[in-house]
Short mmCIF file of N, CA, C and O in Angstrom, two decimals:
data_model
loop_
_atom_site.label_atom_id
_atom_site.label_comp_id
_atom_site.label_asym_id
_atom_site.label_seq_id
_atom_site.Cartn_x
_atom_site.Cartn_y
_atom_site.Cartn_z
N ALA A 363 115.31 78.19 92.81
CA ALA A 363 115.01 79.72 92.43
C ALA A 363 115.55 80.61 93.48
O ALA A 363 116.07 80.41 94.39
N PRO A 364 115.94 81.75 92.70
CA PRO A 364 116.58 83.00 93.62
C PRO A 364 115.56 83.20 94.77
O PRO A 364 114.36 83.16 94.75
N ALA A 365 116.30 83.60 95.75
CA ALA A 365 115.60 84.24 96.74
C ALA A 365 115.05 85.59 96.50
O ALA A 365 115.53 86.64 95.86
N ALA A 366 113.89 85.76 97.16
CA ALA A 366 113.16 87.04 96.94
C ALA A 366 113.64 88.07 97.57
O ALA A 366 114.36 88.08 98.66
N ALA A 367 113.80 89.07 96.86
CA ALA A 367 114.42 90.33 97.36
C ALA A 367 113.40 91.09 98.36
O ALA A 367 112.27 90.70 98.54
N PRO A 368 114.07 91.67 99.42
CA PRO A 368 113.50 92.27 100.61
C PRO A 368 112.38 93.23 99.91
O PRO A 368 112.78 94.04 98.98
N VAL A 369 111.23 93.27 100.61
CA VAL A 369 110.15 94.27 100.11
C VAL A 369 110.53 95.70 100.90
O VAL A 369 110.69 95.82 101.97
N VAL A 370 110.71 96.73 100.11
CA VAL A 370 111.07 97.90 100.30
C VAL A 370 109.91 98.86 99.81
O VAL A 370 109.58 98.88 98.60
N GLU A 371 109.21 99.57 100.57
CA GLU A 371 108.11 100.68 99.94
C GLU A 371 108.66 101.61 99.40
O GLU A 371 109.70 102.14 99.85
N ALA A 372 108.14 101.97 98.20
CA ALA A 372 108.65 103.12 97.49
C ALA A 372 108.15 104.34 98.42
O ALA A 372 107.14 104.47 98.77
N PRO A 373 108.77 105.46 98.41
CA PRO A 373 108.52 106.78 99.12
C PRO A 373 107.10 107.39 98.54
O PRO A 373 107.12 107.26 97.12
N PRO A 374 106.22 107.92 99.24
CA PRO A 374 105.09 108.31 98.55
C PRO A 374 105.73 109.75 97.76
O PRO A 374 106.49 110.32 98.25
N ALA A 375 104.89 110.12 96.63
CA ALA A 375 105.45 111.32 96.11
C ALA A 375 104.89 112.50 96.81
O ALA A 375 103.81 112.62 97.33
N GLY A 376 105.71 113.53 97.11
CA GLY A 376 105.49 114.69 97.62
C GLY A 376 105.23 114.88 99.16
O GLY A 376 105.08 113.88 99.67
N PRO A 377 105.13 115.95 99.65
CA PRO A 377 104.78 116.08 101.00
C PRO A 377 103.58 115.85 101.45
O PRO A 377 102.65 115.79 100.74
N ARG A 378 103.35 115.35 102.92
CA ARG A 378 102.18 115.09 103.24
C ARG A 378 102.17 115.75 104.63
O ARG A 378 103.17 115.80 105.33
N THR A 379 100.86 116.31 105.03
CA THR A 379 100.77 117.13 106.12
C THR A 379 100.03 115.91 107.19
O THR A 379 99.06 115.50 106.89
N LEU A 380 100.71 115.83 108.31
CA LEU A 380 100.20 114.97 109.36
C LEU A 380 99.00 115.74 110.00
O LEU A 380 99.01 116.87 110.20
N PRO A 381 98.28 115.08 111.03
CA PRO A 381 97.17 115.81 111.69
C PRO A 381 97.87 116.85 112.64
O PRO A 381 96.91 117.70 112.91
N SER A 382 98.82 116.79 113.21
CA SER A 382 99.53 117.62 114.11
C SER A 382 100.01 119.01 113.29
O SER A 382 100.24 119.94 114.00
N GLY A 383 99.93 118.99 112.01
CA GLY A 383 100.42 120.06 111.29
C GLY A 383 101.82 119.89 110.66
O GLY A 383 102.33 120.52 109.93
N VAL A 384 102.67 118.87 111.24
CA VAL A 384 103.94 118.68 110.79
C VAL A 384 103.83 118.06 109.30
O VAL A 384 102.96 117.30 109.13
N ILE A 385 104.89 118.55 108.33
CA ILE A 385 104.95 118.31 107.17
C ILE A 385 105.95 117.22 106.91
O ILE A 385 107.04 117.62 107.30
N VAL A 386 105.96 116.00 106.31
CA VAL A 386 106.96 115.04 106.10
C VAL A 386 106.97 114.85 104.46
O VAL A 386 105.77 114.76 103.89
N GLU A 387 108.10 114.94 104.06
CA GLU A 387 108.50 114.45 102.56
C GLU A 387 109.40 113.36 102.68
O GLU A 387 110.71 113.69 103.14
N ASP A 388 109.23 112.19 102.21
CA ASP A 388 109.96 110.98 102.29
C ASP A 388 110.89 111.15 101.12
O ASP A 388 110.28 111.46 99.72
N LEU A 389 112.37 111.16 101.12
CA LEU A 389 113.23 111.09 100.10
C LEU A 389 113.86 109.82 99.89
O LEU A 389 114.05 109.58 98.65
N ARG A 390 113.70 108.80 100.80
CA ARG A 390 114.18 107.55 100.62
C ARG A 390 113.62 106.58 101.58
O ARG A 390 113.54 106.93 102.67
N ALA A 391 112.90 105.55 101.02
CA ALA A 391 112.23 104.52 101.95
C ALA A 391 113.34 103.87 102.72
O ALA A 391 114.34 103.52 102.20
N GLY A 392 113.16 103.35 103.91
CA GLY A 392 113.85 102.42 104.50
C GLY A 392 113.36 101.03 104.66
O GLY A 392 112.52 100.72 104.09
N SER A 393 113.99 100.16 105.55
CA SER A 393 113.29 98.88 105.72
C SER A 393 113.71 98.50 107.19
O SER A 393 114.51 99.08 107.70
N GLY A 394 113.01 97.50 107.58
CA GLY A 394 113.28 96.93 108.99
C GLY A 394 112.04 97.54 109.91
O GLY A 394 111.03 97.83 109.44
N ARG A 395 112.59 97.44 111.08
CA ARG A 395 111.35 97.95 112.16
C ARG A 395 111.02 99.39 112.04
O ARG A 395 111.90 100.23 111.77
N GLU A 396 109.73 99.71 112.15
CA GLU A 396 109.31 100.87 111.90
C GLU A 396 109.35 101.63 113.33
O GLU A 396 108.87 101.11 114.46
N ALA A 397 109.60 103.00 113.24
CA ALA A 397 109.63 103.85 114.45
C ALA A 397 108.23 104.14 114.79
O ALA A 397 107.40 104.48 113.88
N ARG A 398 107.86 103.91 116.10
CA ARG A 398 106.48 104.18 116.71
C ARG A 398 106.71 104.96 117.89
O ARG A 398 107.66 105.18 118.57
N HIS A 399 105.55 105.29 118.46
CA HIS A 399 105.66 106.02 119.81
C HIS A 399 106.14 105.28 120.89
O HIS A 399 105.89 104.00 120.97
N SER A 400 107.20 105.77 121.50
CA SER A 400 107.84 104.96 122.41
C SER A 400 109.14 104.20 121.98
O SER A 400 109.87 103.46 122.81
N SER A 401 109.46 104.06 120.75
CA SER A 401 110.40 103.37 120.26
C SER A 401 111.69 104.31 120.52
O SER A 401 111.74 105.40 120.62
N SER A 402 112.73 103.51 120.72
CA SER A 402 114.18 104.24 120.71
C SER A 402 114.45 104.45 119.54
O SER A 402 114.81 103.49 118.73
N VAL A 403 115.11 105.66 119.15
CA VAL A 403 115.51 105.74 117.77
C VAL A 403 116.95 106.51 117.67
O VAL A 403 117.18 107.26 118.61
N GLU A 404 117.73 106.33 116.70
CA GLU A 404 118.85 106.98 116.64
C GLU A 404 119.01 107.50 115.14
O GLU A 404 118.58 106.83 114.13
N ILE A 405 119.22 108.85 115.06
CA ILE A 405 119.08 109.65 113.76
C ILE A 405 120.25 110.39 113.60
O ILE A 405 120.88 110.77 114.55
N VAL A 406 120.38 110.86 112.27
CA VAL A 406 121.44 111.92 111.96
C VAL A 406 120.49 112.87 111.35
O VAL A 406 119.43 113.05 110.70
N TYR A 407 120.82 114.24 111.65
CA TYR A 407 120.08 115.39 111.00
C TYR A 407 120.74 116.61 110.79
O TYR A 407 121.74 116.83 111.40
N GLU A 408 120.04 117.52 110.02
CA GLU A 408 120.46 118.99 109.92
C GLU A 408 119.33 119.57 110.08
O GLU A 408 118.29 119.43 109.69
N VAL A 409 119.35 120.85 110.89
CA VAL A 409 118.11 121.71 111.04
C VAL A 409 118.35 123.13 110.73
O VAL A 409 119.45 123.72 110.93
N TRP A 410 117.34 123.66 110.12
CA TRP A 410 117.37 125.23 109.77
C TRP A 410 116.13 125.94 110.45
O TRP A 410 114.98 125.29 110.72
N VAL A 411 116.23 127.27 110.82
CA VAL A 411 115.18 127.99 111.09
C VAL A 411 114.61 128.41 109.67
O VAL A 411 115.34 128.62 108.76
N LEU A 412 113.16 128.46 109.69
CA LEU A 412 112.45 128.94 108.37
C LEU A 412 112.08 130.35 108.70
O LEU A 412 111.69 130.86 109.47
N ASN A 413 112.20 131.12 107.45
CA ASN A 413 111.40 132.44 107.18
C ASN A 413 110.03 132.18 107.14
O ASN A 413 109.61 131.03 106.96
N ASP A 414 109.33 133.40 107.29
CA ASP A 414 107.74 133.18 107.27
C ASP A 414 107.33 132.50 105.98
O ASP A 414 106.23 131.81 105.89
N ASP A 415 108.07 132.63 104.77
CA ASP A 415 107.61 132.01 103.44
C ASP A 415 107.99 130.76 103.31
O ASP A 415 107.84 130.00 102.22
N GLY A 416 108.78 130.05 104.35
CA GLY A 416 109.04 128.66 104.41
C GLY A 416 110.49 128.48 103.75
O GLY A 416 110.69 127.25 103.84
N SER A 417 111.16 129.44 103.39
CA SER A 417 112.48 129.20 103.00
C SER A 417 113.55 129.25 104.24
O SER A 417 113.14 129.59 105.27
N LYS A 418 114.61 128.56 103.84
CA LYS A 418 115.61 128.38 104.81
C LYS A 418 116.07 129.83 105.36
O LYS A 418 116.61 130.50 104.44
N ARG A 419 116.34 130.08 106.66
CA ARG A 419 116.82 131.31 107.17
C ARG A 419 118.30 131.16 107.39
O ARG A 419 118.68 130.65 108.45
N GLY A 420 119.36 131.34 106.46
CA GLY A 420 120.69 131.32 106.82
C GLY A 420 121.35 129.82 106.88
O GLY A 420 120.66 129.05 106.44
N ALA A 421 122.26 129.75 107.68
CA ALA A 421 122.83 128.50 107.76
C ALA A 421 122.14 127.56 108.93
O ALA A 421 121.34 127.90 109.66
N SER A 422 122.52 126.14 108.88
CA SER A 422 121.70 125.30 109.81
C SER A 422 122.37 125.51 110.94
O SER A 422 123.26 126.17 111.39
N ILE A 423 121.34 125.32 111.92
CA ILE A 423 121.61 125.74 113.53
C ILE A 423 122.10 124.69 114.46
O ILE A 423 122.63 124.93 115.54
N ASP A 424 121.85 123.40 113.83
CA ASP A 424 122.33 122.34 114.61
C ASP A 424 122.48 121.12 113.58
O ASP A 424 121.88 121.07 112.82
N VAL A 425 123.33 120.07 114.07
CA VAL A 425 123.49 118.86 113.10
C VAL A 425 123.86 117.74 114.09
O VAL A 425 124.49 117.90 115.07
N ALA A 426 123.48 116.50 113.62
CA ALA A 426 123.84 115.43 114.26
C ALA A 426 124.41 114.44 113.24
O ALA A 426 123.70 114.23 112.12
N THR A 427 125.61 113.92 113.34
CA THR A 427 126.25 113.06 112.30
C THR A 427 126.19 111.65 112.62
O THR A 427 125.97 111.14 113.67
N LYS A 428 126.75 110.88 111.60
CA LYS A 428 126.98 109.29 111.85
C LYS A 428 127.87 109.23 113.12
O LYS A 428 127.81 108.16 113.72
N SER A 429 128.73 110.02 113.05
CA SER A 429 129.79 109.86 114.09
C SER A 429 129.32 110.22 115.39
O SER A 429 129.66 109.54 116.44
N PHE A 430 128.34 111.12 115.48
CA PHE A 430 127.75 111.43 116.79
C PHE A 430 126.15 111.79 116.55
O PHE A 430 125.67 112.58 116.50
N PRO A 431 125.52 110.63 116.51
CA PRO A 431 124.01 110.48 116.20
C PRO A 431 123.32 110.97 117.25
O PRO A 431 123.77 111.25 118.38
N TYR A 432 122.03 111.40 117.12
CA TYR A 432 121.07 111.81 118.17
C TYR A 432 120.17 110.57 118.53
O TYR A 432 119.60 110.02 117.70
N SER A 433 120.00 110.16 119.71
CA SER A 433 119.13 109.07 120.16
C SER A 433 118.03 109.64 121.09
O SER A 433 118.66 110.45 121.92
N PHE A 434 116.81 109.07 121.05
CA PHE A 434 115.83 109.58 121.90
C PHE A 434 114.97 108.72 121.76
O PHE A 434 114.64 107.86 120.83
N VAL A 435 113.81 108.85 122.70
CA VAL A 435 112.61 107.88 122.70
C VAL A 435 111.39 108.73 121.93
O VAL A 435 111.25 109.88 122.49
N VAL A 436 110.86 108.27 120.95
CA VAL A 436 109.76 108.97 120.34
C VAL A 436 108.51 109.24 121.09
O VAL A 436 108.12 108.41 121.98
N GLY A 437 108.30 110.42 121.38
CA GLY A 437 107.14 110.94 121.99
C GLY A 437 107.67 111.42 123.49
O GLY A 437 106.82 111.85 124.25
N SER A 438 109.10 111.20 123.82
CA SER A 438 109.58 111.76 125.16
C SER A 438 109.60 113.21 125.30
O SER A 438 109.90 113.87 124.36
N ALA A 439 109.48 113.60 126.52
CA ALA A 439 109.86 115.01 126.76
C ALA A 439 111.32 115.37 126.46
O ALA A 439 112.32 114.48 126.54
N GLY A 440 111.49 116.61 126.18
CA GLY A 440 112.88 117.03 126.06
C GLY A 440 113.48 116.73 124.46
O GLY A 440 114.54 117.30 124.08
N VAL A 441 112.47 116.41 123.60
CA VAL A 441 112.65 116.34 122.37
C VAL A 441 111.74 117.27 121.60
O VAL A 441 110.41 117.42 121.94
N VAL A 442 112.19 117.99 120.60
CA VAL A 442 111.21 119.03 119.72
C VAL A 442 110.03 118.05 119.36
O VAL A 442 110.15 117.12 118.78
N ARG A 443 108.73 118.38 119.68
CA ARG A 443 107.59 117.64 119.48
C ARG A 443 107.48 117.34 117.88
O ARG A 443 107.12 116.27 117.55
N GLY A 444 107.63 118.15 117.13
CA GLY A 444 107.53 118.04 115.87
C GLY A 444 108.47 117.10 115.22
O GLY A 444 108.20 116.38 114.34
N LEU A 445 109.83 117.17 115.67
CA LEU A 445 110.73 116.03 115.01
C LEU A 445 110.32 114.76 115.66
O LEU A 445 110.28 113.74 114.74
N SER A 446 109.67 114.55 116.87
CA SER A 446 109.27 113.32 117.34
C SER A 446 108.03 112.87 116.35
O SER A 446 108.06 111.76 116.09
N GLU A 447 107.22 113.69 116.11
CA GLU A 447 106.17 113.20 115.22
C GLU A 447 106.55 112.78 114.01
O GLU A 447 106.17 111.96 113.34
N GLY A 448 107.52 113.77 113.51
CA GLY A 448 108.09 113.51 111.93
C GLY A 448 108.77 112.30 111.62
O GLY A 448 108.86 111.68 110.54
N VAL A 449 109.49 111.49 112.91
CA VAL A 449 110.16 110.40 112.50
C VAL A 449 109.36 109.09 112.70
O VAL A 449 109.79 108.06 112.27
N LYS A 450 108.08 109.30 113.16
CA LYS A 450 107.15 108.12 113.39
C LYS A 450 106.86 107.49 111.88
O LYS A 450 106.77 108.21 110.90
N ARG A 451 106.85 106.20 111.84
CA ARG A 451 106.62 105.37 110.85
C ARG A 451 107.92 105.33 109.77
O ARG A 451 107.72 104.63 108.89
N MET A 452 108.91 105.93 109.99
CA MET A 452 110.28 105.75 109.46
C MET A 452 110.77 104.29 109.58
O MET A 452 110.48 103.88 110.65
N ARG A 453 111.46 103.95 108.59
CA ARG A 453 112.39 102.82 108.97
C ARG A 453 113.88 102.89 108.75
O ARG A 453 114.23 103.90 108.04
N PRO A 454 114.73 102.24 109.47
CA PRO A 454 116.17 102.36 109.14
C PRO A 454 116.78 102.69 107.61
O PRO A 454 116.15 101.69 106.91
N GLY A 455 117.40 103.42 107.52
CA GLY A 455 117.96 103.88 106.18
C GLY A 455 117.01 104.76 105.38
O GLY A 455 117.51 105.31 104.43
N GLY A 456 115.91 105.19 106.00
CA GLY A 456 115.10 106.16 105.38
C GLY A 456 115.78 107.51 105.65
O GLY A 456 116.13 107.84 106.71
N LYS A 457 115.11 108.33 104.54
CA LYS A 457 115.66 109.77 104.65
C LYS A 457 114.33 110.60 104.45
O LYS A 457 113.37 110.19 103.55
N ARG A 458 114.19 111.65 105.41
CA ARG A 458 112.55 112.44 105.26
C ARG A 458 113.18 113.92 105.59
O ARG A 458 114.05 114.14 106.47
N VAL A 459 112.47 114.85 104.82
CA VAL A 459 112.39 116.25 105.29
C VAL A 459 111.14 116.47 106.09
O VAL A 459 110.00 116.03 106.12
N VAL A 460 111.41 117.17 107.57
CA VAL A 460 110.27 117.21 108.43
C VAL A 460 110.16 118.65 108.69
O VAL A 460 111.11 119.37 109.16
N THR A 461 109.07 119.32 108.35
CA THR A 461 108.85 120.78 108.48
C THR A 461 108.08 120.85 109.67
O THR A 461 106.91 120.32 109.74
N VAL A 462 108.44 121.70 110.75
CA VAL A 462 107.86 121.66 112.03
C VAL A 462 107.19 123.19 112.06
O VAL A 462 107.88 124.19 112.09
N PRO A 463 105.95 123.33 112.34
CA PRO A 463 105.37 124.47 112.69
C PRO A 463 105.78 125.05 114.05
O PRO A 463 106.25 124.19 114.88
N TRP A 464 105.96 126.28 114.19
CA TRP A 464 106.24 126.84 115.42
C TRP A 464 105.93 126.44 116.68
O TRP A 464 106.47 126.16 117.72
N ARG A 465 104.64 126.03 116.80
CA ARG A 465 103.90 125.47 117.84
C ARG A 465 104.30 124.08 118.30
O ARG A 465 104.18 123.76 119.57
N LEU A 466 105.12 123.42 117.53
CA LEU A 466 105.60 122.08 117.85
C LEU A 466 107.03 122.15 117.62
O LEU A 466 107.72 121.02 117.72
N GLY A 467 107.55 123.53 117.75
CA GLY A 467 109.02 123.50 117.73
C GLY A 467 109.36 124.19 119.11
O GLY A 467 109.25 123.59 120.11
N TYR A 468 109.96 125.41 119.06
CA TYR A 468 110.29 126.10 120.09
C TYR A 468 109.33 127.19 120.63
O TYR A 468 109.73 127.99 121.63
N GLY A 469 108.09 127.03 119.98
CA GLY A 469 107.02 127.67 120.52
C GLY A 469 107.07 129.27 120.30
O GLY A 469 107.77 129.94 119.41
N ALA A 470 106.27 130.15 121.14
CA ALA A 470 106.13 131.30 120.87
C ALA A 470 107.33 132.36 121.33
O ALA A 470 107.71 133.24 120.72
N LYS A 471 108.19 131.76 122.40
CA LYS A 471 109.30 132.19 122.88
C LYS A 471 110.50 132.13 121.81
O LYS A 471 111.47 132.70 122.07
N GLY A 472 110.70 130.99 121.21
CA GLY A 472 111.75 130.59 120.55
C GLY A 472 112.88 130.12 121.59
O GLY A 472 112.64 129.68 122.51
N ARG A 473 114.06 130.13 120.98
CA ARG A 473 115.21 129.55 121.84
C ARG A 473 116.27 130.44 121.46
O ARG A 473 117.22 130.08 120.45
N ALA A 474 116.75 131.60 122.30
CA ALA A 474 117.64 132.39 121.78
C ALA A 474 119.03 131.53 122.06
O ALA A 474 119.15 130.93 122.91
N PRO A 475 120.23 131.96 121.27
CA PRO A 475 119.98 133.12 120.19
C PRO A 475 119.84 132.54 118.87
O PRO A 475 119.48 133.41 117.89
N LYS A 476 119.60 131.46 118.80
CA LYS A 476 119.43 130.92 117.38
C LYS A 476 118.15 130.74 116.78
O LYS A 476 117.87 130.76 115.65
N VAL A 477 117.10 130.48 117.68
CA VAL A 477 115.67 130.24 117.27
C VAL A 477 114.71 131.53 117.46
O VAL A 477 114.77 131.64 118.75
N PRO A 478 114.40 132.42 116.73
CA PRO A 478 113.63 133.46 117.15
C PRO A 478 112.19 132.95 117.56
O PRO A 478 111.82 131.86 117.25
N PRO A 479 111.44 133.93 118.15
CA PRO A 479 110.03 133.46 118.56
C PRO A 479 109.19 133.08 117.20
O PRO A 479 109.35 133.65 116.17
N LYS A 480 108.28 132.11 117.48
CA LYS A 480 107.31 131.75 116.45
C LYS A 480 107.94 131.38 115.09
O LYS A 480 107.61 131.48 113.92
N ALA A 481 109.24 130.69 115.35
CA ALA A 481 109.87 130.25 113.98
C ALA A 481 109.80 128.71 113.84
O ALA A 481 109.69 127.92 114.62
N GLY A 482 109.33 128.46 112.30
CA GLY A 482 109.20 127.18 112.02
C GLY A 482 110.55 126.58 111.79
O GLY A 482 111.53 127.24 111.73
N LEU A 483 110.64 125.17 111.83
CA LEU A 483 112.10 124.49 111.76
C LEU A 483 111.76 123.44 110.63
O LEU A 483 110.75 122.84 110.41
N ARG A 484 113.08 123.17 109.87
CA ARG A 484 113.16 122.29 108.93
C ARG A 484 114.29 121.17 109.18
O ARG A 484 115.57 121.57 109.25
N PHE A 485 113.90 120.00 109.46
CA PHE A 485 114.78 118.80 109.63
C PHE A 485 115.14 118.07 108.57
O PHE A 485 114.22 117.63 107.97
N GLU A 486 116.16 117.91 108.13
CA GLU A 486 116.62 116.75 107.01
C GLU A 486 117.06 115.61 108.08
O GLU A 486 118.12 115.61 108.45
N VAL A 487 116.32 114.63 107.96
CA VAL A 487 116.67 113.37 108.79
C VAL A 487 116.96 112.12 108.07
O VAL A 487 116.33 111.79 107.11
N GLU A 488 117.76 111.37 108.63
CA GLU A 488 118.08 109.92 108.36
C GLU A 488 117.95 109.12 109.51
O GLU A 488 118.69 109.39 110.38
N LEU A 489 117.10 108.20 109.35
CA LEU A 489 116.86 107.25 110.51
C LEU A 489 118.01 105.95 110.40
O LEU A 489 118.08 105.43 109.48
N LEU A 490 118.77 105.92 111.63
CA LEU A 490 119.91 104.97 111.50
C LEU A 490 119.47 103.60 112.16
O LEU A 490 119.67 102.76 111.66
N ASP A 491 118.58 103.69 113.28
CA ASP A 491 118.36 102.53 114.05
C ASP A 491 117.03 102.60 114.93
O ASP A 491 116.65 103.78 115.20
N VAL A 492 116.19 101.76 115.08
CA VAL A 492 114.98 101.59 115.79
C VAL A 492 115.36 100.47 116.93
O VAL A 492 115.39 99.53 116.37
N GLY A 493 115.15 100.73 118.01
CA GLY A 493 115.33 99.75 119.15
C GLY A 493 113.80 99.56 119.66
O GLY A 493 112.86 100.25 119.11
N ALA A 494 113.78 98.67 120.53
CA ALA A 494 112.39 98.42 121.20
C ALA A 494 111.71 99.42 121.91
O ALA A 494 110.64 99.73 121.77
N GLY A 495 112.62 100.27 122.60
CA GLY A 495 111.90 101.37 123.27
C GLY A 495 111.18 100.81 124.59
O GLY A 495 111.60 99.54 124.95
N PHE A 496 110.31 101.40 125.05
CA PHE A 496 109.53 101.12 126.12
C PHE A 496 108.20 100.27 125.75
O PHE A 496 107.58 100.59 124.59
N VAL A 497 107.88 99.24 126.38
CA VAL A 497 106.95 98.32 126.16
C VAL A 497 105.57 99.26 126.70
O VAL A 497 105.53 99.19 127.93
N SER A 498 104.48 99.20 126.08
CA SER A 498 103.31 99.95 126.60
C SER A 498 102.22 98.79 126.58
O SER A 498 102.30 97.78 125.95
#
């Protein structure tokens, strides 16, 4: 008998709002170890500032590529909180749009010169790898 194909979950249809207010929309499901709080992850992304109506405001303000990916520990300080929330439950190879409300982005002050005060952010993320991270 042929070997069974690996089980890959189909991405849910449409955006989902997490309890924190972050909105995630899966574009492609991944497989393997799931990213959780305290997991070490490696991602590629592109990020835009959002207008009040939710549309992208001009060109992207930052990018991490496969040649120079961004690595962090989910839930750690120094990472945009909404991005950290938005990668939870992703699996390697997965792609997701993460829309971050200003309170979970750069807050009321923003981050001059690229992020104005109270600006939402849109990340287009691909999860490359999930490590063990910290054991809790």
